[in-house]
Amino acid sequence: EAERLTTSIKGRSESLAPQLDRVLSVLEDTGYVEECTITEYGNKLAHTYHDSDLLLVECLRAGVFDCVTPAEMALLVSGITYETRGIDTPTAWFNSKETKQRWKELNDLAVELQRDEAEAGLPATRYPTLASPPMPMHGQAEMIWAIW
């Protein structure tokens, strides 16, 4: 029994180390870690707890959320936190060209991050989505909620 457990633990640790190396590679390539030291944004990432934490911090770093209204912030962040349950991809609703441009920037960062993760052999971060008609107007609800 002890030998079986030792073999099992050894197998897990040997598979964990390469995965951690791949994660570290992505963090180094994106500037969150430099020479085994966590950078300023690496520290922000370390204190962000979300399934899409790297995408969220990349958006902060790129200024996607800079100078947006609370309503626009709610709409953009909902794209990172909302997950479509159906098979149809909804069309997003935006209140301005500026918000639409910010959404494009967020999506471009997601595509770039997914590419980096794929190259490193890591699972891809979920792609951002917004719901809009005929679904329950998710994006519009955030806009209304943030205005109130």
Short mmCIF file of N, CA, C and O in Angstrom, two decimals:
data_model
loop_
_atom_site.label_atom_id
_atom_site.label_comp_id
_atom_site.label_asym_id
_atom_site.label_seq_id
_atom_site.Cartn_x
_atom_site.Cartn_y
_atom_site.Cartn_z
N GLU A 1 0.84 -1.20 0.00
CA GLU A 1 0.00 0.00 0.00
C GLU A 1 0.88 1.26 0.00
O GLU A 1 0.59 2.20 -0.74
N ALA A 2 1.92 1.28 0.82
CA ALA A 2 2.81 2.44 0.88
C ALA A 2 3.48 2.67 -0.47
O ALA A 2 3.63 3.82 -0.92
N GLU A 3 3.88 1.58 -1.14
CA GLU A 3 4.53 1.72 -2.44
C GLU A 3 3.55 2.28 -3.48
O GLU A 3 3.92 3.14 -4.29
N ARG A 4 2.31 1.83 -3.44
CA ARG A 4 1.29 2.33 -4.37
C ARG A 4 1.06 3.82 -4.15
O ARG A 4 1.00 4.60 -5.10
N LEU A 5 0.96 4.25 -2.88
CA LEU A 5 0.78 5.67 -2.58
C LEU A 5 1.98 6.49 -3.01
O LEU A 5 1.84 7.59 -3.55
N THR A 6 3.17 5.98 -2.78
CA THR A 6 4.39 6.68 -3.19
C THR A 6 4.42 6.86 -4.70
O THR A 6 4.72 7.95 -5.21
N THR A 7 4.07 5.83 -5.43
CA THR A 7 4.03 5.90 -6.89
C THR A 7 2.98 6.91 -7.35
O THR A 7 3.22 7.70 -8.26
N SER A 8 1.82 6.88 -6.70
CA SER A 8 0.75 7.81 -7.05
C SER A 8 1.18 9.26 -6.80
O SER A 8 0.97 10.13 -7.64
N ILE A 9 1.78 9.52 -5.66
CA ILE A 9 2.23 10.87 -5.32
C ILE A 9 3.33 11.32 -6.28
O ILE A 9 3.34 12.45 -6.76
N LYS A 10 4.24 10.44 -6.59
CA LYS A 10 5.34 10.76 -7.50
C LYS A 10 4.78 11.12 -8.88
O LYS A 10 5.21 12.09 -9.50
N GLY A 11 3.80 10.35 -9.36
CA GLY A 11 3.18 10.62 -10.65
C GLY A 11 2.50 11.98 -10.68
O GLY A 11 2.60 12.72 -11.66
N ARG A 12 1.83 12.30 -9.61
CA ARG A 12 1.15 13.60 -9.54
C ARG A 12 2.15 14.74 -9.50
O ARG A 12 1.96 15.76 -10.15
N SER A 13 3.20 14.61 -8.71
CA SER A 13 4.17 15.70 -8.60
C SER A 13 4.94 15.87 -9.90
O SER A 13 5.30 16.97 -10.27
N GLU A 14 5.20 14.77 -10.61
CA GLU A 14 5.89 14.89 -11.88
C GLU A 14 5.02 15.53 -12.94
O GLU A 14 5.51 16.19 -13.84
N SER A 15 3.71 15.36 -12.86
CA SER A 15 2.82 16.00 -13.82
C SER A 15 2.53 17.45 -13.43
O SER A 15 2.24 18.28 -14.28
N LEU A 16 2.62 17.77 -12.16
CA LEU A 16 2.36 19.12 -11.69
C LEU A 16 3.50 20.06 -12.05
O LEU A 16 3.26 21.19 -12.48
N ALA A 17 4.72 19.61 -11.91
CA ALA A 17 5.88 20.46 -12.18
C ALA A 17 5.89 21.00 -13.62
O ALA A 17 6.07 22.21 -13.82
N PRO A 18 5.69 20.16 -14.63
CA PRO A 18 5.66 20.70 -15.99
C PRO A 18 4.51 21.70 -16.22
O PRO A 18 4.67 22.68 -16.93
N GLN A 19 3.36 21.43 -15.58
CA GLN A 19 2.25 22.37 -15.73
C GLN A 19 2.60 23.71 -15.09
O GLN A 19 2.31 24.77 -15.65
N LEU A 20 3.21 23.69 -13.93
CA LEU A 20 3.62 24.94 -13.28
C LEU A 20 4.66 25.67 -14.12
O LEU A 20 4.65 26.90 -14.21
N ASP A 21 5.55 24.93 -14.76
CA ASP A 21 6.53 25.55 -15.66
C ASP A 21 5.84 26.24 -16.83
O ASP A 21 6.25 27.34 -17.23
N ARG A 22 4.78 25.64 -17.36
CA ARG A 22 4.04 26.25 -18.47
C ARG A 22 3.32 27.52 -18.01
O ARG A 22 3.32 28.53 -18.72
N VAL A 23 2.74 27.47 -16.82
CA VAL A 23 2.08 28.66 -16.26
C VAL A 23 3.12 29.76 -16.05
O VAL A 23 2.90 30.92 -16.43
N LEU A 24 4.24 29.42 -15.47
CA LEU A 24 5.31 30.40 -15.23
C LEU A 24 5.79 31.00 -16.54
O LEU A 24 6.05 32.20 -16.63
N SER A 25 5.87 30.18 -17.58
CA SER A 25 6.30 30.68 -18.89
C SER A 25 5.35 31.76 -19.41
O SER A 25 5.80 32.80 -19.90
N VAL A 26 4.04 31.52 -19.29
CA VAL A 26 3.06 32.52 -19.73
C VAL A 26 3.19 33.78 -18.88
O VAL A 26 3.16 34.90 -19.40
N LEU A 27 3.35 33.62 -17.58
CA LEU A 27 3.47 34.79 -16.68
C LEU A 27 4.74 35.59 -16.98
O LEU A 27 4.74 36.82 -16.92
N GLU A 28 5.81 34.90 -17.32
CA GLU A 28 7.04 35.61 -17.69
C GLU A 28 6.87 36.32 -19.04
O GLU A 28 7.27 37.48 -19.18
N ASP A 29 6.27 35.63 -20.00
CA ASP A 29 6.07 36.22 -21.33
C ASP A 29 5.18 37.46 -21.29
O ASP A 29 5.34 38.36 -22.10
N THR A 30 4.25 37.49 -20.35
CA THR A 30 3.32 38.62 -20.26
C THR A 30 3.77 39.67 -19.23
O THR A 30 3.07 40.65 -19.03
N GLY A 31 4.91 39.46 -18.60
CA GLY A 31 5.46 40.48 -17.71
C GLY A 31 4.96 40.46 -16.28
O GLY A 31 5.15 41.43 -15.55
N TYR A 32 4.35 39.37 -15.85
CA TYR A 32 3.88 39.29 -14.47
C TYR A 32 4.96 38.75 -13.53
O TYR A 32 4.88 38.95 -12.32
N VAL A 33 5.94 38.10 -14.12
CA VAL A 33 7.08 37.59 -13.38
C VAL A 33 8.33 37.92 -14.18
O VAL A 33 8.36 37.71 -15.40
N GLU A 34 9.35 38.46 -13.51
CA GLU A 34 10.63 38.74 -14.15
C GLU A 34 11.75 38.21 -13.27
O GLU A 34 11.84 38.58 -12.09
N GLU A 35 12.56 37.34 -13.84
CA GLU A 35 13.69 36.75 -13.12
C GLU A 35 13.27 36.23 -11.74
O GLU A 35 13.86 36.56 -10.71
N CYS A 36 12.24 35.42 -11.74
CA CYS A 36 11.70 34.78 -10.52
C CYS A 36 11.18 35.78 -9.49
O CYS A 36 11.08 35.47 -8.30
N THR A 37 10.88 36.99 -9.92
CA THR A 37 10.33 38.01 -9.03
C THR A 37 8.98 38.47 -9.57
O THR A 37 8.84 38.73 -10.78
N ILE A 38 8.01 38.57 -8.69
CA ILE A 38 6.68 39.03 -9.09
C ILE A 38 6.73 40.53 -9.33
O ILE A 38 7.22 41.29 -8.50
N THR A 39 6.22 40.97 -10.48
CA THR A 39 6.20 42.39 -10.83
C THR A 39 5.00 43.07 -10.16
O THR A 39 4.19 42.41 -9.50
N GLU A 40 4.87 44.37 -10.37
CA GLU A 40 3.74 45.12 -9.82
C GLU A 40 2.41 44.51 -10.28
O GLU A 40 1.51 44.29 -9.48
N TYR A 41 2.30 44.25 -11.58
CA TYR A 41 1.06 43.66 -12.08
C TYR A 41 0.94 42.19 -11.68
O TYR A 41 -0.17 41.68 -11.53
N GLY A 42 2.06 41.52 -11.48
CA GLY A 42 2.02 40.16 -10.96
C GLY A 42 1.41 40.14 -9.57
O GLY A 42 0.65 39.23 -9.21
N ASN A 43 1.72 41.16 -8.78
CA ASN A 43 1.14 41.28 -7.44
C ASN A 43 -0.36 41.53 -7.52
O ASN A 43 -1.14 40.97 -6.74
N LYS A 44 -0.78 42.35 -8.48
CA LYS A 44 -2.22 42.59 -8.66
C LYS A 44 -2.91 41.29 -9.08
O LYS A 44 -4.00 40.98 -8.62
N LEU A 45 -2.25 40.54 -9.96
CA LEU A 45 -2.81 39.26 -10.39
C LEU A 45 -2.92 38.30 -9.21
O LEU A 45 -3.92 37.59 -9.08
N ALA A 46 -1.91 38.31 -8.35
CA ALA A 46 -1.91 37.40 -7.19
C ALA A 46 -3.07 37.70 -6.23
O ALA A 46 -3.49 36.82 -5.49
N HIS A 47 -3.60 38.92 -6.28
CA HIS A 47 -4.70 39.30 -5.40
C HIS A 47 -6.04 39.37 -6.13
O HIS A 47 -6.99 39.97 -5.64
N THR A 48 -6.10 38.79 -7.32
CA THR A 48 -7.33 38.75 -8.10
C THR A 48 -7.82 37.32 -8.12
O THR A 48 -7.10 36.43 -8.54
N TYR A 49 -9.03 37.11 -7.64
CA TYR A 49 -9.58 35.76 -7.53
C TYR A 49 -10.78 35.62 -8.45
O TYR A 49 -11.90 36.02 -8.10
N HIS A 50 -10.54 35.07 -9.62
CA HIS A 50 -11.59 34.89 -10.61
C HIS A 50 -11.12 33.85 -11.62
O HIS A 50 -9.92 33.70 -11.84
N ASP A 51 -12.06 33.17 -12.26
CA ASP A 51 -11.70 32.19 -13.28
C ASP A 51 -10.92 32.84 -14.43
O ASP A 51 -10.07 32.21 -15.04
N SER A 52 -11.23 34.08 -14.72
CA SER A 52 -10.56 34.81 -15.80
C SER A 52 -9.66 35.89 -15.24
O SER A 52 -9.58 37.00 -15.78
N ASP A 53 -8.96 35.58 -14.16
CA ASP A 53 -8.15 36.59 -13.47
C ASP A 53 -7.08 37.21 -14.36
O ASP A 53 -6.88 38.42 -14.35
N LEU A 54 -6.41 36.41 -15.18
CA LEU A 54 -5.35 36.96 -16.03
C LEU A 54 -5.94 37.90 -17.07
O LEU A 54 -5.38 38.98 -17.32
N LEU A 55 -7.07 37.56 -17.64
CA LEU A 55 -7.73 38.45 -18.60
C LEU A 55 -8.16 39.75 -17.91
O LEU A 55 -7.96 40.84 -18.46
N LEU A 56 -8.71 39.65 -16.73
CA LEU A 56 -9.15 40.84 -16.00
C LEU A 56 -7.98 41.78 -15.73
O LEU A 56 -8.06 42.99 -15.99
N VAL A 57 -6.87 41.25 -15.27
CA VAL A 57 -5.70 42.10 -14.98
C VAL A 57 -5.08 42.62 -16.28
O VAL A 57 -4.60 43.75 -16.32
N GLU A 58 -5.11 41.83 -17.34
CA GLU A 58 -4.63 42.32 -18.63
C GLU A 58 -5.45 43.53 -19.09
O GLU A 58 -4.91 44.49 -19.62
N CYS A 59 -6.76 43.48 -18.85
CA CYS A 59 -7.63 44.61 -19.20
C CYS A 59 -7.28 45.84 -18.37
O CYS A 59 -7.23 46.96 -18.89
N LEU A 60 -7.03 45.64 -17.08
CA LEU A 60 -6.63 46.76 -16.22
C LEU A 60 -5.31 47.35 -16.71
O LEU A 60 -5.16 48.57 -16.81
N ARG A 61 -4.39 46.48 -17.01
CA ARG A 61 -3.06 46.90 -17.46
C ARG A 61 -3.10 47.65 -18.80
O ARG A 61 -2.37 48.61 -19.00
N ALA A 62 -3.98 47.21 -19.69
CA ALA A 62 -4.09 47.83 -21.01
C ALA A 62 -4.96 49.09 -21.01
O ALA A 62 -5.07 49.76 -22.02
N GLY A 63 -5.59 49.39 -19.87
CA GLY A 63 -6.41 50.59 -19.78
C GLY A 63 -7.81 50.44 -20.33
O GLY A 63 -8.49 51.43 -20.59
N VAL A 64 -8.27 49.21 -20.53
CA VAL A 64 -9.61 48.98 -21.07
C VAL A 64 -10.67 49.61 -20.19
O VAL A 64 -11.68 50.12 -20.69
N PHE A 65 -10.44 49.63 -18.89
CA PHE A 65 -11.44 50.17 -17.96
C PHE A 65 -11.18 51.62 -17.55
O PHE A 65 -11.93 52.18 -16.75
N ASP A 66 -10.14 52.23 -18.09
CA ASP A 66 -9.81 53.61 -17.73
C ASP A 66 -10.88 54.58 -18.21
O ASP A 66 -11.34 54.49 -19.35
N CYS A 67 -11.26 55.51 -17.35
CA CYS A 67 -12.17 56.60 -17.68
C CYS A 67 -13.51 56.14 -18.25
O CYS A 67 -14.09 56.82 -19.09
N VAL A 68 -13.99 55.00 -17.81
CA VAL A 68 -15.34 54.57 -18.23
C VAL A 68 -16.32 54.92 -17.12
O VAL A 68 -15.95 55.07 -15.97
N THR A 69 -17.57 55.06 -17.50
CA THR A 69 -18.60 55.35 -16.51
C THR A 69 -18.88 54.07 -15.72
O THR A 69 -18.53 52.97 -16.16
N PRO A 70 -19.51 54.20 -14.57
CA PRO A 70 -19.89 52.99 -13.82
C PRO A 70 -20.75 52.03 -14.65
O PRO A 70 -20.59 50.82 -14.57
N ALA A 71 -21.63 52.58 -15.46
CA ALA A 71 -22.49 51.73 -16.30
C ALA A 71 -21.66 50.98 -17.33
O ALA A 71 -21.88 49.78 -17.57
N GLU A 72 -20.71 51.67 -17.96
CA GLU A 72 -19.84 51.01 -18.94
C GLU A 72 -18.97 49.95 -18.26
O GLU A 72 -18.77 48.86 -18.81
N MET A 73 -18.48 50.26 -17.08
CA MET A 73 -17.67 49.30 -16.34
C MET A 73 -18.47 48.03 -16.04
O MET A 73 -18.00 46.92 -16.24
N ALA A 74 -19.71 48.22 -15.60
CA ALA A 74 -20.57 47.07 -15.31
C ALA A 74 -20.79 46.23 -16.56
O ALA A 74 -20.74 45.00 -16.52
N LEU A 75 -21.02 46.89 -17.68
CA LEU A 75 -21.25 46.18 -18.92
C LEU A 75 -20.01 45.39 -19.33
O LEU A 75 -20.09 44.21 -19.67
N LEU A 76 -18.83 46.03 -19.29
CA LEU A 76 -17.59 45.36 -19.71
C LEU A 76 -17.22 44.20 -18.79
O LEU A 76 -16.88 43.11 -19.25
N VAL A 77 -17.31 44.44 -17.50
CA VAL A 77 -16.95 43.38 -16.55
C VAL A 77 -17.94 42.22 -16.62
O VAL A 77 -17.55 41.07 -16.45
N SER A 78 -19.20 42.53 -16.92
CA SER A 78 -20.16 41.44 -17.04
C SER A 78 -19.77 40.49 -18.16
O SER A 78 -20.06 39.29 -18.09
N GLY A 79 -19.08 40.98 -19.16
CA GLY A 79 -18.61 40.12 -20.24
C GLY A 79 -17.59 39.11 -19.79
O GLY A 79 -17.46 38.03 -20.36
N ILE A 80 -16.86 39.44 -18.74
CA ILE A 80 -15.86 38.51 -18.19
C ILE A 80 -16.52 37.55 -17.20
O ILE A 80 -16.13 36.40 -17.09
N THR A 81 -17.53 38.02 -16.50
CA THR A 81 -18.14 37.19 -15.46
C THR A 81 -19.34 36.38 -15.95
O THR A 81 -19.64 35.34 -15.40
N TYR A 82 -20.03 36.86 -16.98
CA TYR A 82 -21.22 36.18 -17.49
C TYR A 82 -20.80 35.00 -18.36
O TYR A 82 -19.86 35.09 -19.12
N GLU A 83 -21.53 33.91 -18.26
CA GLU A 83 -21.26 32.75 -19.10
C GLU A 83 -22.55 32.32 -19.78
O GLU A 83 -23.53 31.99 -19.12
N THR A 84 -22.55 32.34 -21.10
CA THR A 84 -23.72 31.94 -21.87
C THR A 84 -24.03 30.48 -21.61
O THR A 84 -23.14 29.64 -21.64
N ARG A 85 -25.29 30.17 -21.38
CA ARG A 85 -25.71 28.80 -21.11
C ARG A 85 -26.26 28.12 -22.36
O ARG A 85 -26.30 26.93 -22.45
N GLY A 86 -26.73 28.90 -23.32
CA GLY A 86 -27.33 28.33 -24.52
C GLY A 86 -26.31 28.05 -25.60
O GLY A 86 -25.11 28.30 -25.44
N ILE A 87 -26.80 27.58 -26.73
CA ILE A 87 -25.90 27.27 -27.84
C ILE A 87 -25.73 28.46 -28.77
O ILE A 87 -24.78 28.52 -29.53
N ASP A 88 -26.66 29.39 -28.73
CA ASP A 88 -26.58 30.57 -29.58
C ASP A 88 -25.68 31.61 -28.95
O ASP A 88 -25.74 31.86 -27.75
N THR A 89 -24.84 32.23 -29.78
CA THR A 89 -24.00 33.31 -29.29
C THR A 89 -24.78 34.61 -29.45
O THR A 89 -25.13 35.00 -30.58
N PRO A 90 -25.06 35.30 -28.35
CA PRO A 90 -25.86 36.53 -28.45
C PRO A 90 -25.05 37.68 -29.05
O PRO A 90 -23.83 37.67 -29.02
N THR A 91 -25.75 38.64 -29.57
CA THR A 91 -25.13 39.85 -30.08
C THR A 91 -25.12 40.87 -28.95
O THR A 91 -26.14 41.11 -28.32
N ALA A 92 -23.98 41.46 -28.71
CA ALA A 92 -23.85 42.41 -27.61
C ALA A 92 -24.54 43.73 -27.93
O ALA A 92 -24.65 44.13 -29.09
N TRP A 93 -24.99 44.39 -26.89
CA TRP A 93 -25.63 45.70 -26.99
C TRP A 93 -24.71 46.72 -26.32
O TRP A 93 -24.20 46.47 -25.24
N PHE A 94 -24.46 47.85 -26.99
CA PHE A 94 -23.58 48.87 -26.43
C PHE A 94 -24.27 50.23 -26.46
O PHE A 94 -25.03 50.53 -27.38
N ASN A 95 -23.95 51.05 -25.47
CA ASN A 95 -24.59 52.35 -25.39
C ASN A 95 -23.83 53.43 -26.16
O ASN A 95 -24.33 54.52 -26.34
N SER A 96 -22.59 53.14 -26.61
CA SER A 96 -21.81 54.13 -27.34
C SER A 96 -20.73 53.45 -28.17
O SER A 96 -20.39 52.28 -27.93
N LYS A 97 -20.16 54.20 -29.11
CA LYS A 97 -19.05 53.69 -29.91
C LYS A 97 -17.83 53.43 -29.03
O LYS A 97 -17.08 52.49 -29.27
N GLU A 98 -17.65 54.28 -28.03
CA GLU A 98 -16.52 54.12 -27.11
C GLU A 98 -16.62 52.79 -26.34
O GLU A 98 -15.64 52.07 -26.20
N THR A 99 -17.81 52.47 -25.86
CA THR A 99 -18.00 51.21 -25.14
C THR A 99 -17.77 50.03 -26.08
O THR A 99 -17.14 49.05 -25.70
N LYS A 100 -18.25 50.15 -27.30
CA LYS A 100 -18.03 49.08 -28.29
C LYS A 100 -16.54 48.90 -28.56
O LYS A 100 -16.06 47.78 -28.69
N GLN A 101 -15.79 50.00 -28.63
CA GLN A 101 -14.34 49.93 -28.85
C GLN A 101 -13.65 49.26 -27.65
O GLN A 101 -12.76 48.43 -27.82
N ARG A 102 -14.09 49.60 -26.45
CA ARG A 102 -13.51 48.96 -25.25
C ARG A 102 -13.80 47.46 -25.26
O ARG A 102 -12.96 46.65 -24.88
N TRP A 103 -15.01 47.09 -25.70
CA TRP A 103 -15.36 45.67 -25.79
C TRP A 103 -14.45 44.96 -26.79
O TRP A 103 -14.00 43.85 -26.54
N LYS A 104 -14.16 45.63 -27.91
CA LYS A 104 -13.26 45.05 -28.91
C LYS A 104 -11.86 44.86 -28.31
O LYS A 104 -11.23 43.82 -28.51
N GLU A 105 -11.38 45.85 -27.56
CA GLU A 105 -10.07 45.73 -26.91
C GLU A 105 -10.05 44.56 -25.93
O GLU A 105 -9.07 43.80 -25.88
N LEU A 106 -11.11 44.40 -25.15
CA LEU A 106 -11.21 43.30 -24.21
C LEU A 106 -11.15 41.96 -24.94
O LEU A 106 -10.43 41.05 -24.56
N ASN A 107 -11.89 41.86 -26.04
CA ASN A 107 -11.91 40.63 -26.82
C ASN A 107 -10.56 40.35 -27.47
O ASN A 107 -10.13 39.20 -27.53
N ASP A 108 -9.89 41.40 -27.96
CA ASP A 108 -8.56 41.22 -28.55
C ASP A 108 -7.58 40.67 -27.52
O ASP A 108 -6.76 39.80 -27.82
N LEU A 109 -7.66 41.19 -26.29
CA LEU A 109 -6.80 40.69 -25.22
C LEU A 109 -7.11 39.23 -24.91
O LEU A 109 -6.20 38.43 -24.66
N ALA A 110 -8.39 38.87 -24.94
CA ALA A 110 -8.79 37.48 -24.68
C ALA A 110 -8.23 36.55 -25.74
O ALA A 110 -7.71 35.47 -25.42
N VAL A 111 -8.29 36.96 -26.99
CA VAL A 111 -7.77 36.13 -28.09
C VAL A 111 -6.26 35.96 -27.94
O VAL A 111 -5.72 34.86 -28.09
N GLU A 112 -5.58 37.05 -27.62
CA GLU A 112 -4.12 36.99 -27.43
C GLU A 112 -3.75 36.08 -26.26
O GLU A 112 -2.83 35.26 -26.35
N LEU A 113 -4.49 36.19 -25.17
CA LEU A 113 -4.24 35.35 -24.00
C LEU A 113 -4.50 33.88 -24.32
O LEU A 113 -3.71 33.00 -23.96
N GLN A 114 -5.59 33.60 -25.02
CA GLN A 114 -5.89 32.23 -25.40
C GLN A 114 -4.79 31.65 -26.30
O GLN A 114 -4.43 30.48 -26.16
N ARG A 115 -4.26 32.47 -27.19
CA ARG A 115 -3.16 32.03 -28.05
C ARG A 115 -1.93 31.68 -27.21
O ARG A 115 -1.30 30.63 -27.39
N ASP A 116 -1.58 32.55 -26.26
CA ASP A 116 -0.43 32.30 -25.39
C ASP A 116 -0.62 31.02 -24.57
O ASP A 116 0.31 30.23 -24.41
N GLU A 117 -1.84 30.83 -24.07
CA GLU A 117 -2.13 29.62 -23.28
C GLU A 117 -2.04 28.37 -24.14
O GLU A 117 -1.49 27.35 -23.72
N ALA A 118 -2.56 28.45 -25.36
CA ALA A 118 -2.51 27.29 -26.26
C ALA A 118 -1.06 26.94 -26.61
O ALA A 118 -0.69 25.76 -26.62
N GLU A 119 -0.25 27.97 -26.88
CA GLU A 119 1.16 27.73 -27.20
C GLU A 119 1.89 27.07 -26.04
O GLU A 119 2.82 26.29 -26.25
N ALA A 120 1.48 27.39 -24.82
CA ALA A 120 2.11 26.82 -23.63
C ALA A 120 1.50 25.47 -23.24
O ALA A 120 1.97 24.83 -22.30
N GLY A 121 0.44 25.06 -23.94
CA GLY A 121 -0.21 23.80 -23.61
C GLY A 121 -1.10 23.88 -22.38
O GLY A 121 -1.30 22.89 -21.69
N LEU A 122 -1.65 25.06 -22.13
CA LEU A 122 -2.53 25.27 -20.97
C LEU A 122 -3.98 25.38 -21.42
O LEU A 122 -4.26 25.75 -22.57
N PRO A 123 -4.92 25.10 -20.52
CA PRO A 123 -6.34 25.30 -20.87
C PRO A 123 -6.60 26.78 -21.15
O PRO A 123 -6.02 27.66 -20.49
N ALA A 124 -7.47 27.04 -22.10
CA ALA A 124 -7.76 28.42 -22.50
C ALA A 124 -8.68 29.10 -21.51
O ALA A 124 -9.61 28.50 -20.98
N THR A 125 -8.43 30.38 -21.28
CA THR A 125 -9.34 31.22 -20.50
C THR A 125 -10.64 31.35 -21.28
O THR A 125 -10.63 31.48 -22.51
N ARG A 126 -11.74 31.32 -20.57
CA ARG A 126 -13.06 31.43 -21.21
C ARG A 126 -13.17 32.75 -21.98
O ARG A 126 -12.77 33.80 -21.50
N TYR A 127 -13.74 32.68 -23.18
CA TYR A 127 -13.91 33.86 -24.01
C TYR A 127 -15.05 34.71 -23.44
O TYR A 127 -16.09 34.19 -23.05
N PRO A 128 -14.89 36.03 -23.38
CA PRO A 128 -15.93 36.90 -22.82
C PRO A 128 -17.20 36.90 -23.68
O PRO A 128 -17.13 36.82 -24.89
N THR A 129 -18.33 36.98 -23.01
CA THR A 129 -19.62 37.03 -23.70
C THR A 129 -20.56 38.01 -23.02
O THR A 129 -20.49 38.21 -21.81
N LEU A 130 -21.39 38.61 -23.80
CA LEU A 130 -22.47 39.46 -23.28
C LEU A 130 -23.78 38.93 -23.82
O LEU A 130 -23.85 38.50 -24.96
N ALA A 131 -24.78 38.96 -23.01
CA ALA A 131 -26.10 38.54 -23.47
C ALA A 131 -26.90 39.77 -23.87
O ALA A 131 -26.74 40.85 -23.32
N SER A 132 -27.72 39.60 -24.85
CA SER A 132 -28.62 40.67 -25.28
C SER A 132 -29.84 40.02 -25.90
O SER A 132 -29.91 38.81 -26.02
N PRO A 133 -30.81 40.78 -26.34
CA PRO A 133 -32.02 40.19 -26.88
C PRO A 133 -31.67 39.11 -27.91
O PRO A 133 -30.72 39.25 -28.64
N PRO A 134 -32.38 37.97 -27.93
CA PRO A 134 -33.62 37.72 -27.21
C PRO A 134 -33.42 37.18 -25.81
O PRO A 134 -34.38 36.79 -25.16
N MET A 135 -32.19 37.15 -25.31
CA MET A 135 -31.95 36.70 -23.96
C MET A 135 -32.39 37.81 -23.00
O MET A 135 -32.74 38.89 -23.43
N PRO A 136 -32.31 37.58 -21.68
CA PRO A 136 -32.88 38.54 -20.72
C PRO A 136 -32.14 39.87 -20.59
O PRO A 136 -31.99 40.39 -19.52
N MET A 137 -31.65 40.41 -21.70
CA MET A 137 -31.03 41.74 -21.71
C MET A 137 -29.98 41.92 -20.64
O MET A 137 -29.93 42.93 -19.95
N HIS A 138 -29.11 40.94 -20.51
CA HIS A 138 -28.08 40.96 -19.46
C HIS A 138 -27.24 42.23 -19.50
O HIS A 138 -27.09 42.91 -18.51
N GLY A 139 -26.67 42.56 -20.65
CA GLY A 139 -25.82 43.75 -20.74
C GLY A 139 -26.59 45.02 -20.43
O GLY A 139 -26.09 45.91 -19.76
N GLN A 140 -27.81 45.11 -20.90
CA GLN A 140 -28.62 46.29 -20.65
C GLN A 140 -28.98 46.39 -19.17
O GLN A 140 -29.03 47.48 -18.61
N ALA A 141 -29.18 45.25 -18.53
CA ALA A 141 -29.50 45.26 -17.11
C ALA A 141 -28.36 45.85 -16.30
O ALA A 141 -28.57 46.61 -15.37
N GLU A 142 -27.13 45.52 -16.66
CA GLU A 142 -25.98 46.08 -15.95
C GLU A 142 -25.91 47.59 -16.15
O GLU A 142 -25.56 48.33 -15.24
N MET A 143 -26.20 48.03 -17.37
CA MET A 143 -26.18 49.47 -17.63
C MET A 143 -27.21 50.18 -16.75
O MET A 143 -26.93 51.19 -16.14
N ILE A 144 -28.41 49.64 -16.69
CA ILE A 144 -29.48 50.24 -15.88
C ILE A 144 -29.13 50.18 -14.40
O ILE A 144 -29.25 51.15 -13.67
N TRP A 145 -28.60 49.01 -13.95
CA TRP A 145 -28.23 48.85 -12.55
C TRP A 145 -27.17 49.87 -12.14
O TRP A 145 -27.27 50.51 -11.10
N ALA A 146 -26.16 50.04 -12.96
CA ALA A 146 -25.05 50.95 -12.61
C ALA A 146 -25.51 52.41 -12.60
O ALA A 146 -24.99 53.21 -11.82
N ILE A 147 -26.46 52.75 -13.44
CA ILE A 147 -26.96 54.13 -13.46
C ILE A 147 -27.71 54.45 -12.19
O ILE A 147 -27.58 55.53 -11.61
N TRP A 148 -28.50 53.49 -11.68
CA TRP A 148 -29.25 53.72 -10.45
C TRP A 148 -28.34 53.75 -9.28
O TRP A 148 -28.49 54.31 -8.29
#
